[in-house]
Structures are given as C-alpha cells and as structure tokens.
Tab-separated table of C-alpha atoms in Angstrom:
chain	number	residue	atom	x	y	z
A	1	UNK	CA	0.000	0.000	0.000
A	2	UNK	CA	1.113	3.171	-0.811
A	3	UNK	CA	1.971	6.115	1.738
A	4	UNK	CA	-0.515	8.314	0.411
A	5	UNK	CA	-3.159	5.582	0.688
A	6	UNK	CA	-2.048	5.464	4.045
A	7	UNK	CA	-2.409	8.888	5.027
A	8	UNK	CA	-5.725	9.136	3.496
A	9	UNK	CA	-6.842	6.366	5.895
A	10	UNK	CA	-5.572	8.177	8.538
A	11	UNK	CA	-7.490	11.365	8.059
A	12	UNK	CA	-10.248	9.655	6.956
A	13	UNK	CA	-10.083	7.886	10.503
A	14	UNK	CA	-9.736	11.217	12.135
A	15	UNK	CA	-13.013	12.432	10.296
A	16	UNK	CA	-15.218	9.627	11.899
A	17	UNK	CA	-14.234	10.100	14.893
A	18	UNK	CA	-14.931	13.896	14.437
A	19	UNK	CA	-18.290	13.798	12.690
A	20	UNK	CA	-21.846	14.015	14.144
A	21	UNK	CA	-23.551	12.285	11.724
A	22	UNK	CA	-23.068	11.452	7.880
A	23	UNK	CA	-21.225	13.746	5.671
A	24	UNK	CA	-23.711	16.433	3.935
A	25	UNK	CA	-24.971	15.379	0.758
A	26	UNK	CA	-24.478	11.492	1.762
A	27	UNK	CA	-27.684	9.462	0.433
A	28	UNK	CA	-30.089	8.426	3.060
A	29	UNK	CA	-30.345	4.596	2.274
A	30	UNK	CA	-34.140	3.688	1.614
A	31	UNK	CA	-34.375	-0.581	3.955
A	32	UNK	CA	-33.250	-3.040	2.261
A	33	UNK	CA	-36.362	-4.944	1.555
A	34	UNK	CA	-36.674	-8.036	3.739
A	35	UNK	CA	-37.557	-10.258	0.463
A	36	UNK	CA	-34.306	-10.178	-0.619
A	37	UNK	CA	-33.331	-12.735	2.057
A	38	UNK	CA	-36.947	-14.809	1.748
A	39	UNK	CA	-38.264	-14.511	-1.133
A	40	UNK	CA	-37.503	-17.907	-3.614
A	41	UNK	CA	-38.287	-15.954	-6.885
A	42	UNK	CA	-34.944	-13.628	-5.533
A	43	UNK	CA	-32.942	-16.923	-4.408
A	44	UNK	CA	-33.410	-18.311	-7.979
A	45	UNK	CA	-32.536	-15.015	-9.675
A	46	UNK	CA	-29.176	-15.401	-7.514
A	47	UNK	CA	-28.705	-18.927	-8.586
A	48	UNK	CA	-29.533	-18.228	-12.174
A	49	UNK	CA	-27.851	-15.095	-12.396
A	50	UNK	CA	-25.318	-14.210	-10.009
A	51	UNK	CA	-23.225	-17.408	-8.908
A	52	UNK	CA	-22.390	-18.289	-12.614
A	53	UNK	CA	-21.729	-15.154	-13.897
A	54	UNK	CA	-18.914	-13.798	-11.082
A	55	UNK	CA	-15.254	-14.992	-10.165
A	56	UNK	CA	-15.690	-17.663	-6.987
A	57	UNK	CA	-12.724	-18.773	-5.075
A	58	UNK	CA	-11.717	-22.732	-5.994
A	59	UNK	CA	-8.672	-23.076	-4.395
A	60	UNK	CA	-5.128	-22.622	-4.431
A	61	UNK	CA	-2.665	-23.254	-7.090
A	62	UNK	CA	0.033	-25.797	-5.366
A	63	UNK	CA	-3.006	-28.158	-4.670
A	64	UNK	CA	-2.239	-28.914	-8.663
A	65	UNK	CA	1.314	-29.513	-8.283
A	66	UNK	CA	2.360	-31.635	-11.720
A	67	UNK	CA	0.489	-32.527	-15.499
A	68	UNK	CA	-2.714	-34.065	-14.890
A	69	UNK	CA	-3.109	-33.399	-11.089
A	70	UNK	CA	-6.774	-32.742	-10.429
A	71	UNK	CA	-9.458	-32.195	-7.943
A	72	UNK	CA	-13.713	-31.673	-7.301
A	73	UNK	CA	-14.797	-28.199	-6.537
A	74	UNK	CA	-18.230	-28.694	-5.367
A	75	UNK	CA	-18.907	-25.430	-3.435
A	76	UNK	CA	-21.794	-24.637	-5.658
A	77	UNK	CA	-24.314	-27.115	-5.206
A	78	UNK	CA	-25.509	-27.424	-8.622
A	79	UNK	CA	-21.955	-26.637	-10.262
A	80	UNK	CA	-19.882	-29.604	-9.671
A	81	UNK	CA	-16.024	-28.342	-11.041
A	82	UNK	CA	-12.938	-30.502	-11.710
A	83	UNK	CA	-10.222	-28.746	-11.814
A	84	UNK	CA	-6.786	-29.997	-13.603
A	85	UNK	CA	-3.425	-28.852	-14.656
A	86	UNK	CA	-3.228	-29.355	-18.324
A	87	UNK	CA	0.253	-30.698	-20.452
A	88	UNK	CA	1.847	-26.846	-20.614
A	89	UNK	CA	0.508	-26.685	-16.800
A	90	UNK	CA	-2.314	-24.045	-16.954
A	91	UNK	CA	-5.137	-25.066	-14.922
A	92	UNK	CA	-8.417	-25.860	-16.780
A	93	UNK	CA	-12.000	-25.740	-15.040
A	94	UNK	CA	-14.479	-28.463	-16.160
A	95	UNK	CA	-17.949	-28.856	-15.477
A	96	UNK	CA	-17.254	-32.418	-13.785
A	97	UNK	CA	-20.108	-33.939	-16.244
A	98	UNK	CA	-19.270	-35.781	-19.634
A	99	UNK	CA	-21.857	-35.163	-22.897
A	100	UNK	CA	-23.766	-37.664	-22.018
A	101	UNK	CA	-24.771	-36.713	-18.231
A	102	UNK	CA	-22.552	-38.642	-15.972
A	103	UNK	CA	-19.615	-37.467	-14.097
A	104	UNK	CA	-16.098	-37.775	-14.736
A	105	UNK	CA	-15.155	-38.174	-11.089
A	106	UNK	CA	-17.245	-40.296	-8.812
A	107	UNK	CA	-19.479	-38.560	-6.616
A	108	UNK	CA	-18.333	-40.294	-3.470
A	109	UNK	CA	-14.407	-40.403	-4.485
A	110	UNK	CA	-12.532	-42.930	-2.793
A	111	UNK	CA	-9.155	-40.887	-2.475
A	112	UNK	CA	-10.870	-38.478	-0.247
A	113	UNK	CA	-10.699	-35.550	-2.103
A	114	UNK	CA	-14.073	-33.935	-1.153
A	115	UNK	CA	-14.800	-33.553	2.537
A	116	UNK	CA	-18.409	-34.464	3.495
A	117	UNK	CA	-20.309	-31.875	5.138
A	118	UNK	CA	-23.162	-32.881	7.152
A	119	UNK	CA	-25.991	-30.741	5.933
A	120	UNK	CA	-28.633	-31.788	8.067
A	121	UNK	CA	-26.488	-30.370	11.253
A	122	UNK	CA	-26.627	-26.758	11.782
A	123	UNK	CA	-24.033	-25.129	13.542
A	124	UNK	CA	-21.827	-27.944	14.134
A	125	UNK	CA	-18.357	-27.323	13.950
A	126	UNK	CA	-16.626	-29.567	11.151
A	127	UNK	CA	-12.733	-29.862	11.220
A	128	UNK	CA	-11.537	-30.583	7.392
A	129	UNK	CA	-8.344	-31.979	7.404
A	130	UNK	CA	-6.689	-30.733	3.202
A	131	UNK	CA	-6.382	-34.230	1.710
A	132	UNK	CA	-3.623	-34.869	-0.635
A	133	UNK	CA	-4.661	-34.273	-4.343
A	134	UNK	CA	-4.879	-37.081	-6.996
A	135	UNK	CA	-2.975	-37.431	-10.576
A	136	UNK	CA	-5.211	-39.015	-13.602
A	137	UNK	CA	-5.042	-42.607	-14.613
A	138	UNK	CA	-3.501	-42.526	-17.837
A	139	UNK	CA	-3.618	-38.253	-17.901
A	140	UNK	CA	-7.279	-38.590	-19.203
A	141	UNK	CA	-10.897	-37.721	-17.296
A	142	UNK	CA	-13.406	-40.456	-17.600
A	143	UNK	CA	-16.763	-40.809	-17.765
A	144	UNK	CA	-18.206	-42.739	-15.121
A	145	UNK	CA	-21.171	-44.367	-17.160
A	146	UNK	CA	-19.540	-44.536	-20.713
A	147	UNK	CA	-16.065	-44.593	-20.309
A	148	UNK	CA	-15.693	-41.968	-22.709
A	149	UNK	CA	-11.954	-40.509	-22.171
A	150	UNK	CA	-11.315	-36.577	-22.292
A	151	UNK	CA	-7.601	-35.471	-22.152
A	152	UNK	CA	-6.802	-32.344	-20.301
A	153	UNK	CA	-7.795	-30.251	-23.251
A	154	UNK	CA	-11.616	-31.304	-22.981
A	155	UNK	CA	-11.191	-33.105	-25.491
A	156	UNK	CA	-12.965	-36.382	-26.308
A	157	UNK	CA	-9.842	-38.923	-27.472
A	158	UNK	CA	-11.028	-42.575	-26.851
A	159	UNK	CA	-14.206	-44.523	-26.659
A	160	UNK	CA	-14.467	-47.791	-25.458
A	161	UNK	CA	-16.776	-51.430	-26.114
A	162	UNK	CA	-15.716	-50.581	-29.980
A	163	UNK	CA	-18.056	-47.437	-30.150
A	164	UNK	CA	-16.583	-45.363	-33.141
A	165	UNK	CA	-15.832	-41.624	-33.045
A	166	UNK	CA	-16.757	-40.596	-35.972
A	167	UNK	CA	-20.630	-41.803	-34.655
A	168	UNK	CA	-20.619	-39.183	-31.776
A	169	UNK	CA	-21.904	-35.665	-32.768
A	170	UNK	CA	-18.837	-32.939	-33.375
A	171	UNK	CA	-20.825	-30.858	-30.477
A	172	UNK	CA	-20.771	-33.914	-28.167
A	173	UNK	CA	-16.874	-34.139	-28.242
A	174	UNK	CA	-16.043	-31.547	-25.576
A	175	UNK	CA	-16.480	-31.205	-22.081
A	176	UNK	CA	-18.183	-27.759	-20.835
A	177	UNK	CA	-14.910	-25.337	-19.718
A	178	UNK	CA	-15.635	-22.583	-17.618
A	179	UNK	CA	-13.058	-19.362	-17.364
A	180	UNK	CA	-10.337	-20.362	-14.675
A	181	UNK	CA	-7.539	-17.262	-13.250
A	182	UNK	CA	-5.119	-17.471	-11.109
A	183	UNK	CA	-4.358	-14.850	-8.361
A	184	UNK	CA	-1.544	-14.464	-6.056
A	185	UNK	CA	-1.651	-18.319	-5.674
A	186	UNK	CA	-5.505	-18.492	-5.857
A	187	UNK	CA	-7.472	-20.482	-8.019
A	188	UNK	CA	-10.628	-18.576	-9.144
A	189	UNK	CA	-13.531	-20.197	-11.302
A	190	UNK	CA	-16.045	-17.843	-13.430
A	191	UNK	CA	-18.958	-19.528	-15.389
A	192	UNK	CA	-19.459	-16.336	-17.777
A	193	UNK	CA	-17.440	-17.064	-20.833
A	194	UNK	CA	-17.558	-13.065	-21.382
A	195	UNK	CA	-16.532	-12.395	-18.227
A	196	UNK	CA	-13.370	-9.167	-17.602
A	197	UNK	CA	-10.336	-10.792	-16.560
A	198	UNK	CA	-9.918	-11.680	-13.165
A	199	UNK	CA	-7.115	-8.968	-12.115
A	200	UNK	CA	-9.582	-5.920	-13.889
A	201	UNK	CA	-12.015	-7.434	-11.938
A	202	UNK	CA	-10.333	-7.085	-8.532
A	203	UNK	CA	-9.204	-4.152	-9.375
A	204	UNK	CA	-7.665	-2.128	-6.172
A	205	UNK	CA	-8.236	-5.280	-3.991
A	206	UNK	CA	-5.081	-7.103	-6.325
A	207	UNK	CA	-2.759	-3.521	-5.707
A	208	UNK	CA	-3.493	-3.332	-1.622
A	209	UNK	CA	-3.323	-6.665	-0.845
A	210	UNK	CA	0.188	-7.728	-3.135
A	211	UNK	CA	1.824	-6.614	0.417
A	212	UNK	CA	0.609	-10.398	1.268
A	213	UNK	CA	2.376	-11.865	-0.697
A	214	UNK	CA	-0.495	-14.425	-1.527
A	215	UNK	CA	2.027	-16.946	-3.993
A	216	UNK	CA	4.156	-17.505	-0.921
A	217	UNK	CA	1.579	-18.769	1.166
A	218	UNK	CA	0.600	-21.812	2.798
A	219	UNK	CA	-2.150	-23.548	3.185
A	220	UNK	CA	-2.971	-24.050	7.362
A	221	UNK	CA	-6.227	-25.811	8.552
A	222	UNK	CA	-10.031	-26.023	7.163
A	223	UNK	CA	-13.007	-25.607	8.799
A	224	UNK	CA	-16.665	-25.575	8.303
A	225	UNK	CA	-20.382	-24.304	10.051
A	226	UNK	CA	-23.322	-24.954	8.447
A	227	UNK	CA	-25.952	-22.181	9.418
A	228	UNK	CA	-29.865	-21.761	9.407
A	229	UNK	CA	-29.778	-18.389	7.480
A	230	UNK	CA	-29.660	-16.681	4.200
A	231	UNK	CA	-26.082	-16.272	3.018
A	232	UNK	CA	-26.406	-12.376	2.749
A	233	UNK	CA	-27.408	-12.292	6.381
A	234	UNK	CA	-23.684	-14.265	6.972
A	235	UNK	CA	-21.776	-11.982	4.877
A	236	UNK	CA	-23.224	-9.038	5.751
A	237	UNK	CA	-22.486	-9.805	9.622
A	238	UNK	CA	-18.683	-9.158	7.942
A	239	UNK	CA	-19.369	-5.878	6.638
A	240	UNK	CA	-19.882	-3.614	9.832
A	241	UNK	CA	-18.451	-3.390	12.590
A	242	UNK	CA	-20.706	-2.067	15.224
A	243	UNK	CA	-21.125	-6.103	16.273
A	244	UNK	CA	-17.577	-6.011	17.663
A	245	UNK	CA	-18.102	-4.091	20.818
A	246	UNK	CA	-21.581	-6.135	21.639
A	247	UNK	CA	-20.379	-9.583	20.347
A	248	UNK	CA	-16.192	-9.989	21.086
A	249	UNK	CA	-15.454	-7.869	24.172
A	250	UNK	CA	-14.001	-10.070	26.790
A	251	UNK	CA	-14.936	-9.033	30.782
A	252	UNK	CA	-16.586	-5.671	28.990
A	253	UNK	CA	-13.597	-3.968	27.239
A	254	UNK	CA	-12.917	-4.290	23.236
A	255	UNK	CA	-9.771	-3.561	21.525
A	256	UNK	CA	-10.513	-2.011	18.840
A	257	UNK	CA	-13.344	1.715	18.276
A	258	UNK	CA	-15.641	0.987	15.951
A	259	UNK	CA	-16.408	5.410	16.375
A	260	UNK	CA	-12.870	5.643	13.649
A	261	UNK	CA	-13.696	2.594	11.558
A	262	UNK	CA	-13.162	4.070	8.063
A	263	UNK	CA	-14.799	1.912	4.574
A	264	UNK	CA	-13.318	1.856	1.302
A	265	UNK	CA	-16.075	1.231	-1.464
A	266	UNK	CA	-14.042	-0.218	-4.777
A	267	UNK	CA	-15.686	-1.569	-8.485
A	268	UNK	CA	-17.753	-4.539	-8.650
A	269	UNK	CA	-18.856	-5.312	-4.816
A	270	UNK	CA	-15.461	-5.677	-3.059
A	271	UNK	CA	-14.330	-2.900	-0.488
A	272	UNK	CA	-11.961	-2.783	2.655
A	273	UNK	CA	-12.751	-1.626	6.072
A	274	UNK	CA	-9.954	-0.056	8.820
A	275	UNK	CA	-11.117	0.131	12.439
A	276	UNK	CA	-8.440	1.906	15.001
A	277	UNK	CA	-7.361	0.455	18.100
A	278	UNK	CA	-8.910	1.827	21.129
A	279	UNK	CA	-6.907	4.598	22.823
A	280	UNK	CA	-6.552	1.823	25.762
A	281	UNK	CA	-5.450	-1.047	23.688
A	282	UNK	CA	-2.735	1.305	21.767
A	283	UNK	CA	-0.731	2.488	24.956
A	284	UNK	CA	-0.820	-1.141	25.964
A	285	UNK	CA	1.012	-2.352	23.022
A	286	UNK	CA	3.620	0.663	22.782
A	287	UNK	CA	1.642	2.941	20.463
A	288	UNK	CA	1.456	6.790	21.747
A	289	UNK	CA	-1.706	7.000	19.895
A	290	UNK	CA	-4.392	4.848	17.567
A	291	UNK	CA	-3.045	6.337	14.698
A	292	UNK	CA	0.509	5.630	15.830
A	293	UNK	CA	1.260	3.277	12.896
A	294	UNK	CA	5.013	2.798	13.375
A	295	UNK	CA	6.555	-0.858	12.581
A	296	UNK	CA	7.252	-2.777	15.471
A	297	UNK	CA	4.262	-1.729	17.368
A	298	UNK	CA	0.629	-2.504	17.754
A	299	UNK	CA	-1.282	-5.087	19.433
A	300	UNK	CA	-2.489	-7.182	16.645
A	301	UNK	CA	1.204	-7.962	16.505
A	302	UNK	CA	1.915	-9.227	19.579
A	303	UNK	CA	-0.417	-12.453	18.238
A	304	UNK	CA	2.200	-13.019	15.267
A	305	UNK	CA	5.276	-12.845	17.566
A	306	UNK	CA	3.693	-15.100	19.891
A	307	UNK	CA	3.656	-17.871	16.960
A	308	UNK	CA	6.319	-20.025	15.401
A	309	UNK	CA	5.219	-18.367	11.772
A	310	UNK	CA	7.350	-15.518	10.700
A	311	UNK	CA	5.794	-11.798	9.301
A	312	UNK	CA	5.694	-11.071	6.039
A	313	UNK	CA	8.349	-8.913	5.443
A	314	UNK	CA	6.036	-6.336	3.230
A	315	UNK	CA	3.056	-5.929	5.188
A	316	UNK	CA	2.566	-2.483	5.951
A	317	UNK	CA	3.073	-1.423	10.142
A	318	UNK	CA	-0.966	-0.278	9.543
A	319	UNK	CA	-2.234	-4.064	9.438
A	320	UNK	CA	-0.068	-4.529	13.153
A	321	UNK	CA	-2.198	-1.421	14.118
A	322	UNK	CA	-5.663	-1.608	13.027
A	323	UNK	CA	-8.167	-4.579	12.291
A	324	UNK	CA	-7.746	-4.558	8.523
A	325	UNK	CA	-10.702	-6.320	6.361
A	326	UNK	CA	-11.041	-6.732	2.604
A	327	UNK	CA	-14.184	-7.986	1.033
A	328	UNK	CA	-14.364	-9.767	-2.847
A	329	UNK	CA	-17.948	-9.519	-3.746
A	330	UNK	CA	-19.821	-11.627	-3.598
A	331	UNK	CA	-18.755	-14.268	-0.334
A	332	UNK	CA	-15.468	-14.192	0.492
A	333	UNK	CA	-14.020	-11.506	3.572
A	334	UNK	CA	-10.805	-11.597	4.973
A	335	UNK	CA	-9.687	-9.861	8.390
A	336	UNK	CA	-5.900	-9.771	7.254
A	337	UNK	CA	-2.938	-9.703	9.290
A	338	UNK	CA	0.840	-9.823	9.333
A	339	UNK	CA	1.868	-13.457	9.103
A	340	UNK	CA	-1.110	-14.242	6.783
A	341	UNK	CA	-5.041	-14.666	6.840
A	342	UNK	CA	-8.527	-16.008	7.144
A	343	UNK	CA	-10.825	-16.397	4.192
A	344	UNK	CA	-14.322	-16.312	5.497
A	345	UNK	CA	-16.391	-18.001	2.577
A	346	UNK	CA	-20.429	-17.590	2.486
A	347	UNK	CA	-21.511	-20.330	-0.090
A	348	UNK	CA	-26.140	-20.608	-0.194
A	349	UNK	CA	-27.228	-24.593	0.123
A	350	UNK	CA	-30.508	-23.135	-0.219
A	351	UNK	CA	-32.440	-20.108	0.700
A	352	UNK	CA	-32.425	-20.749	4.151
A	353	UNK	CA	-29.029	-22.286	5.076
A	354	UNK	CA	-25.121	-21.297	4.529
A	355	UNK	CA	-22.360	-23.195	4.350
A	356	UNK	CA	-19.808	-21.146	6.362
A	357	UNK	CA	-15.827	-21.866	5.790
A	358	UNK	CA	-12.674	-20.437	7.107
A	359	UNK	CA	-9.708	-21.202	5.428
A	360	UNK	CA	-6.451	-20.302	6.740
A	361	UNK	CA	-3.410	-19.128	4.954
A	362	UNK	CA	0.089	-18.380	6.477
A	363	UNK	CA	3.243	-17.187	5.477
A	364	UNK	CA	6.031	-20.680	5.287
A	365	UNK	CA	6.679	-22.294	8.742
A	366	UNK	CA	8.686	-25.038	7.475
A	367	UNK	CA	7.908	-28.286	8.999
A	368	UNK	CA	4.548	-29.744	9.666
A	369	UNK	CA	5.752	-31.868	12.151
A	370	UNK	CA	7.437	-28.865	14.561
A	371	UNK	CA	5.848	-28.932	17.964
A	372	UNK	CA	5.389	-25.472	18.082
A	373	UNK	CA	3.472	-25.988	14.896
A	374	UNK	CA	1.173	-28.609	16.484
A	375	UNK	CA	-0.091	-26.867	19.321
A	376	UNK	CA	-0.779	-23.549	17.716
A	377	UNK	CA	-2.400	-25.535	15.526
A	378	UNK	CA	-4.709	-26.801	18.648
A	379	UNK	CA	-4.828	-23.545	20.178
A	380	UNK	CA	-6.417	-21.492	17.298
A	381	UNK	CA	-9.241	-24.159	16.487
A	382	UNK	CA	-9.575	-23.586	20.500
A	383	UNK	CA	-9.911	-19.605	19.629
A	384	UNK	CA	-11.475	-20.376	16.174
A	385	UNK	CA	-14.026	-21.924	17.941
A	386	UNK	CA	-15.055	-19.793	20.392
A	387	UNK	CA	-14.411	-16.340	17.733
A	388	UNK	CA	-17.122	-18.155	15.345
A	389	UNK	CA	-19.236	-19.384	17.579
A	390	UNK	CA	-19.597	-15.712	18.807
A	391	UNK	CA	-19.961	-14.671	14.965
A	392	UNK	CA	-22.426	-16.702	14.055
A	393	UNK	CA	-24.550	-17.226	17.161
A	394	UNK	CA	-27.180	-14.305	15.876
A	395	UNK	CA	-27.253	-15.394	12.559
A	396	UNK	CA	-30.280	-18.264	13.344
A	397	UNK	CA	-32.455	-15.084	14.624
A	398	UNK	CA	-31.600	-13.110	12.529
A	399	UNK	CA	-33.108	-15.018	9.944
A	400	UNK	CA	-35.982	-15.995	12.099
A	401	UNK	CA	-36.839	-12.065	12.526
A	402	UNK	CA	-36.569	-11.579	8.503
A	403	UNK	CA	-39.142	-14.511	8.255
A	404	UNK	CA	-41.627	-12.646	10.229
A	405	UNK	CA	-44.570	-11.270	8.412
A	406	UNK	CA	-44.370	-7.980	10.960
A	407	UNK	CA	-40.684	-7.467	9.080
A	408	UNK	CA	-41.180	-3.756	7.297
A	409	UNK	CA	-37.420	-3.390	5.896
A	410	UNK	CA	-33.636	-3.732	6.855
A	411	UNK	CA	-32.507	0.092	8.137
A	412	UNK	CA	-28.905	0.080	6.895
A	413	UNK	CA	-26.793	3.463	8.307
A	414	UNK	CA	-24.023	5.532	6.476
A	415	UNK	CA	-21.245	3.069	8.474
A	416	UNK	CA	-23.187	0.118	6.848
A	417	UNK	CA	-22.313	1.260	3.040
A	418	UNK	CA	-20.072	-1.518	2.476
A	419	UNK	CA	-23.963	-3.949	2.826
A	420	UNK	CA	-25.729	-1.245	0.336
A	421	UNK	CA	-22.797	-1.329	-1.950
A	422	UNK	CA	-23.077	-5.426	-1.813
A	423	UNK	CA	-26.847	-5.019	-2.162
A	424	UNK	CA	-26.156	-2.637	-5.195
A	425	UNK	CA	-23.598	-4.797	-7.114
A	426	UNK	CA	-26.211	-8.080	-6.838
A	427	UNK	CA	-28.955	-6.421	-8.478
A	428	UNK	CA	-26.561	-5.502	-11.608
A	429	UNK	CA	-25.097	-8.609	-11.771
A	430	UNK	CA	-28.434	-9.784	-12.282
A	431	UNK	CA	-30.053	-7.431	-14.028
A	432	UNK	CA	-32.602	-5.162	-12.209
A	433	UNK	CA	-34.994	-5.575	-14.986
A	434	UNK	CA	-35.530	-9.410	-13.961
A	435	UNK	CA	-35.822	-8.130	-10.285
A	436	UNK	CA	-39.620	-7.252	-8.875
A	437	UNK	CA	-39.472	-3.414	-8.381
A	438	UNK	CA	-40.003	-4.189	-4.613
A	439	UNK	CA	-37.149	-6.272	-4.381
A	440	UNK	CA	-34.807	-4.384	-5.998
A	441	UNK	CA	-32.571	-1.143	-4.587
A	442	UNK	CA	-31.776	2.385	-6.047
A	443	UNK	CA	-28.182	2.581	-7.223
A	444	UNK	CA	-26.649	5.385	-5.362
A	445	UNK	CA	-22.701	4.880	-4.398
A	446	UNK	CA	-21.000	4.991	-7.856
A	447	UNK	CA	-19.818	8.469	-6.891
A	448	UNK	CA	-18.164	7.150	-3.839
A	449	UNK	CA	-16.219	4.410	-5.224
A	450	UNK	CA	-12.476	4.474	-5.184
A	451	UNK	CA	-10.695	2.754	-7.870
C-alpha cells in the first residue's frame, strides 16, 4: 500500500471520529427490503444469475502440483467443477459432467478428495483436514457411465466397447470449460465465458493486498459451520463493525473503536474496512496514539510474535495497528494480518441455510511436524471456535426475525455502506430488470467508489 493511501486512511479515521452524523450530501439509504433474504423468486434469480456469472474462489494453485493433477470443486451445489493442470501446466475448469450426463469423477471419491459436510447439522463445527490431491489414470478424465476418455484439453480422445468416433456428434466431443484465473496463488472459477479478466475485476483489492504476498503462502487448517440463514445475512455480519463491541469484548472492554472505523467502497462489490485500536489497547502495546502506525508496534502484533510463523516482510506497520478487512464480492471476507489470513467463505445450500468456511493461509513455517506448529495448531481451532461461535450465534435469529410477516425493511446506516454497496452490485449482476421493483434497490454509491 502506498503512503498516500495510508495517510488518506488516517485522516479519513480522524473524520469519523470527528463527525456528528453522515457527511452532507451522503444518500439516506431507503431498507433493504426483507424479500431479498426470503423470497424464492430472488434466491433463484441469484442462482440463475449471479453465482455463474462472477469470479468464486476454488482453491489454491500448489493443490495442482504436476500434469494431470486434479481435484472436485463442489462449493456450488448445482456446479460440480474438476479442476486440472493441463500438459503446458495451466489449470483448466471443467464442469465435472461428460456429454452424455454422468460425471467424470465419482461422486463419493474414494481418495478423499471432497470432505463431506453434514448438511442436516446446523451449527456444528466440522474440522476438514486438506487431503492430498490425486494425478489421472492414464492423464485422461473419464466418464463414469460410458467410459468416454477426455484429455486435459476437454477433449474427447477414446471410446471404449468398440463405439466409433466418428458416430458421436462434433458438439458432443467436448467437455463444458468454464473461465479459470489465477491470483496471487488463488485459483478462481467464473462460469461467464464473457466475463473481464480476473485482475480488472479485482481491481484495487489485487494492488493493496500484493503486500501479502499471496504466492508464498501456505495452506494451514479447514473448517466448516453450516448455518440456518440466508447467506447475505452471513456476509453481511462481515461488513460492519458495530457487532464487535456487543459480540467480542471479553470481561466488557474491546480492543478495537468501531467510532474511527473508516470503509473503502471499490468496483464490482469488493471494499476494505480499517477500524483503530482503542486509545486503551494502543498504549498497551507501545503505540502513543491509535493512529501511531510505526513498525514494530501494535497489538495485533503481539499475536504473530507469539507464533512459530514468521511476518511477512512487506506488510505495511498499519495491518499490526488496526483490524484490517477486505471484502471480494460476492462471499469471500478476509480480516488480514501480518503473518497471513482467514478467508471467510459464504456459499447458499438453499435459501435458508449457509455453508460457512474459514480457510487459513500463512506465510512458510517449514515443517509440519514442529511442535510449536502442532499446538498452535490446537490452540487457534480452540480460539477459532469460540471467535465463530460468537460470529455466528445471531445469525439463526436473525433469519428468524426476517421470516416474520411484521418485518417492514432492513434500516442500513451511512457506516453500513459496504452492505448497500453489496446489495447494489447483486442487483446488476443480475439485471434489475428481472428483479420485482419491490425487491430491488436504487443505485446510489458509484460516486463514492475508489478505484
């Protein structure tokens, strides 16, 4: 991040904490209209609309670590992905269905490589353990009813029982590819054939968070909630912080003043949020003052020197000093920090229930096997744990108070942009011409956008 960026957040920080109310000429936001989160004709406008036609987090790059490596992406219910590294190693995304309507890779896959998740138990705690990926038999995808054989191409190049080629259909040769980038070490998956290219898409999110160093990270732990709500009501929970002080004080005190918490609005859905310490917290870990951002200091880094993992060398002293969130629209958030990061991941299992994962990613600790390893390892499911359990322990009522026929609207304030600009970005993705006029929202940040 650049030092002009940086100073901007810091006067933008002073401004919160200065103002009364919203700055003059801000749009009062109309409520978000409680359909949105009920309603099935919405749902299946997201399904139809949204999911395939915006850049989803697969996975991560070194999962595909040779030719013909491979695994199931099945984070979309009704969009089952295979994912392989090709002969000149680019990794290709494949609906994981042949021509004729079977998979290519069993649904129940003996090597492990999808994790079960118990959908019938709501917030249940699931610990994934990340299963070794598998190479292809003879470098070719197979169709589980036919036997048909697709190289890593898509391509259909052998037929068995003496069926000829030249019998099948041309259009019946080729397995359905969908758009597959690669960021930083992440593996995203877009079903829009038309779609920008990933890095346009991410726009400033890509510039402010290179100081990550996302290529040189490793893969730590999995885990998984299933929860009885919407998945707007879960990522939305993400995109304020007022919750903080109410939901993760410990014996009444926070660490961090939600009164300074500054957003940053961006292109297409994402944005980043900056909350300051608390004057309190900041003299406790060396700072003279919240917006003392020297390197060295700052309390979120006393949890990265407490660790065997090292700190990124190019993270900015800011993230040490501030709880620093980025958002990529339209289910992924990530509370970032100096030896590496969450991703919180929102995926719908239908309109009522969310599949909920955090996946951890830290800077190189070396070896697996160091004790040091193995019990932080313990100790932050321990905090994990009791951090999401706090999270996600309103998210049940919330959705039980959206259900209620007495529900008018969703009041949404100017610190709660970051949901309107979500809110916003859905209905063009869509299309608010295919959305009922009281379902849909006025479009009214563009002018605030940064980019």
């Amino acid at each position: 991040m650049e030092d002009t960026l940086i100073e901007q957040l810091k006067n933008e920080i002073r401004y919160e904490f200065s103002r009364e109310g919203p700055p003059e000429g801000f749009p009062k936001f109309p409520d978000i209209p409680g359909g949105r989160y009920t309603d099935p004709e919405f749902f299946e406008l997201e399904q139809k609309h949204l999911w395939p036609r915006t850049w989803l987090l697969a996975g991560r790059q070194e999962d595909l670590p040779e030719v013909d490596s491979y695994w199931v992406w099945e984070s979309l219910r009704d969009t089952p992905v295979v994912l392989v590294r090709d002969d000149e190693m680019r990794i290709r995304a494949f609906r994981n269905e042949s021509p004729n309507n079977a998979p290519l890779v069993p649904w129940h896959d003996e090597s492990h490589l999808r994790t079960e998740v118990e959908f019938d138990a709501p917030g249940k705690l699931f610990r994934q353990q990340h299963f070794p990926r598998r190479t292809l038999p003879d470098g070719a995808l197979r169709c589980q009813r036919r036997g048909w054989a697709y190289d890593t191409n898509g391509h259909l190049v052998a037929v068995p029982f003496g069926e000829q080629l030249d019998a099948i259909p041309y259009e019946d040769r080729s397995l359905t590819e969908y758009r597959c980038e690669v960021w930083d070490g992440w593996v995203f998956v877009n079903q829009d054939p038309d779609a920008m290219p990933l890095l346009e898409w991410l726009g400033p999110i890509a510039r402010q968070m290179a100081q990550f160093q996302g290529e040189n990270l490793r893969l730590f732990e999995k885990d998984s909630l299933v929860i009885n709500c919407n998945w707007k009501v879960t990522v939305e929970a993400f995109q304020e912080v007022y919750h903080f002080k109410h939901i993760h004080q410990k014996d009444g005190v926070t660490s961090i003043d939600q009164r300074g918490a500054t957003m940053g609005l961006f292109p297409h859905g994402h944005s980043r949020m900056i909350t300051p310490v608390t004057k309190r917290a900041a003299a406790a870990s060396g700072m003279d003052d919240p917006l003392d951002w020297r390197p060295g200091l700052g309390m979120m880094r006393s949890f990265a020197v407490r660790g065997p993992i090292p700190e990124i060398e190019t993270v900015v002293p800011m993230v040490n000093c501030t709880s620093t969130a980025f958002s990529i629209f339209p289910n992924l958030i990530t509370p970032v920090g100096s030896t590496g990061m969450p991703f919180l991941l929102c995926w719908p299992i239908d309109i009522d229930h969310t599949l909920f994962e955090w996946v951890t990613f830290q800077n190189d600790w070396g070896d697996d096997d160091d004790p040091a390893i193995v019990q932080m390892r313990a100790d932050r499911l321990h905090q994990r744990t009791v951090v999401m359990e706090e999270d996600t322990r309103n998210m049940t009522p919330m959705q039980k108070s959206l259900d209620s026929p007495g529900l008018i609207g969703i009041p949404v304030s100017y610190q709660e942009r970051r949901i309107w600009h979500c809110a916003e970005t859905l209905d063009r993705t869509i299309g608010p011409e295919r959305i009922p006029e009281h379902l849909r929202v006025p479009q009214l940040l563009e002018p605030y956008l940064e980019r």
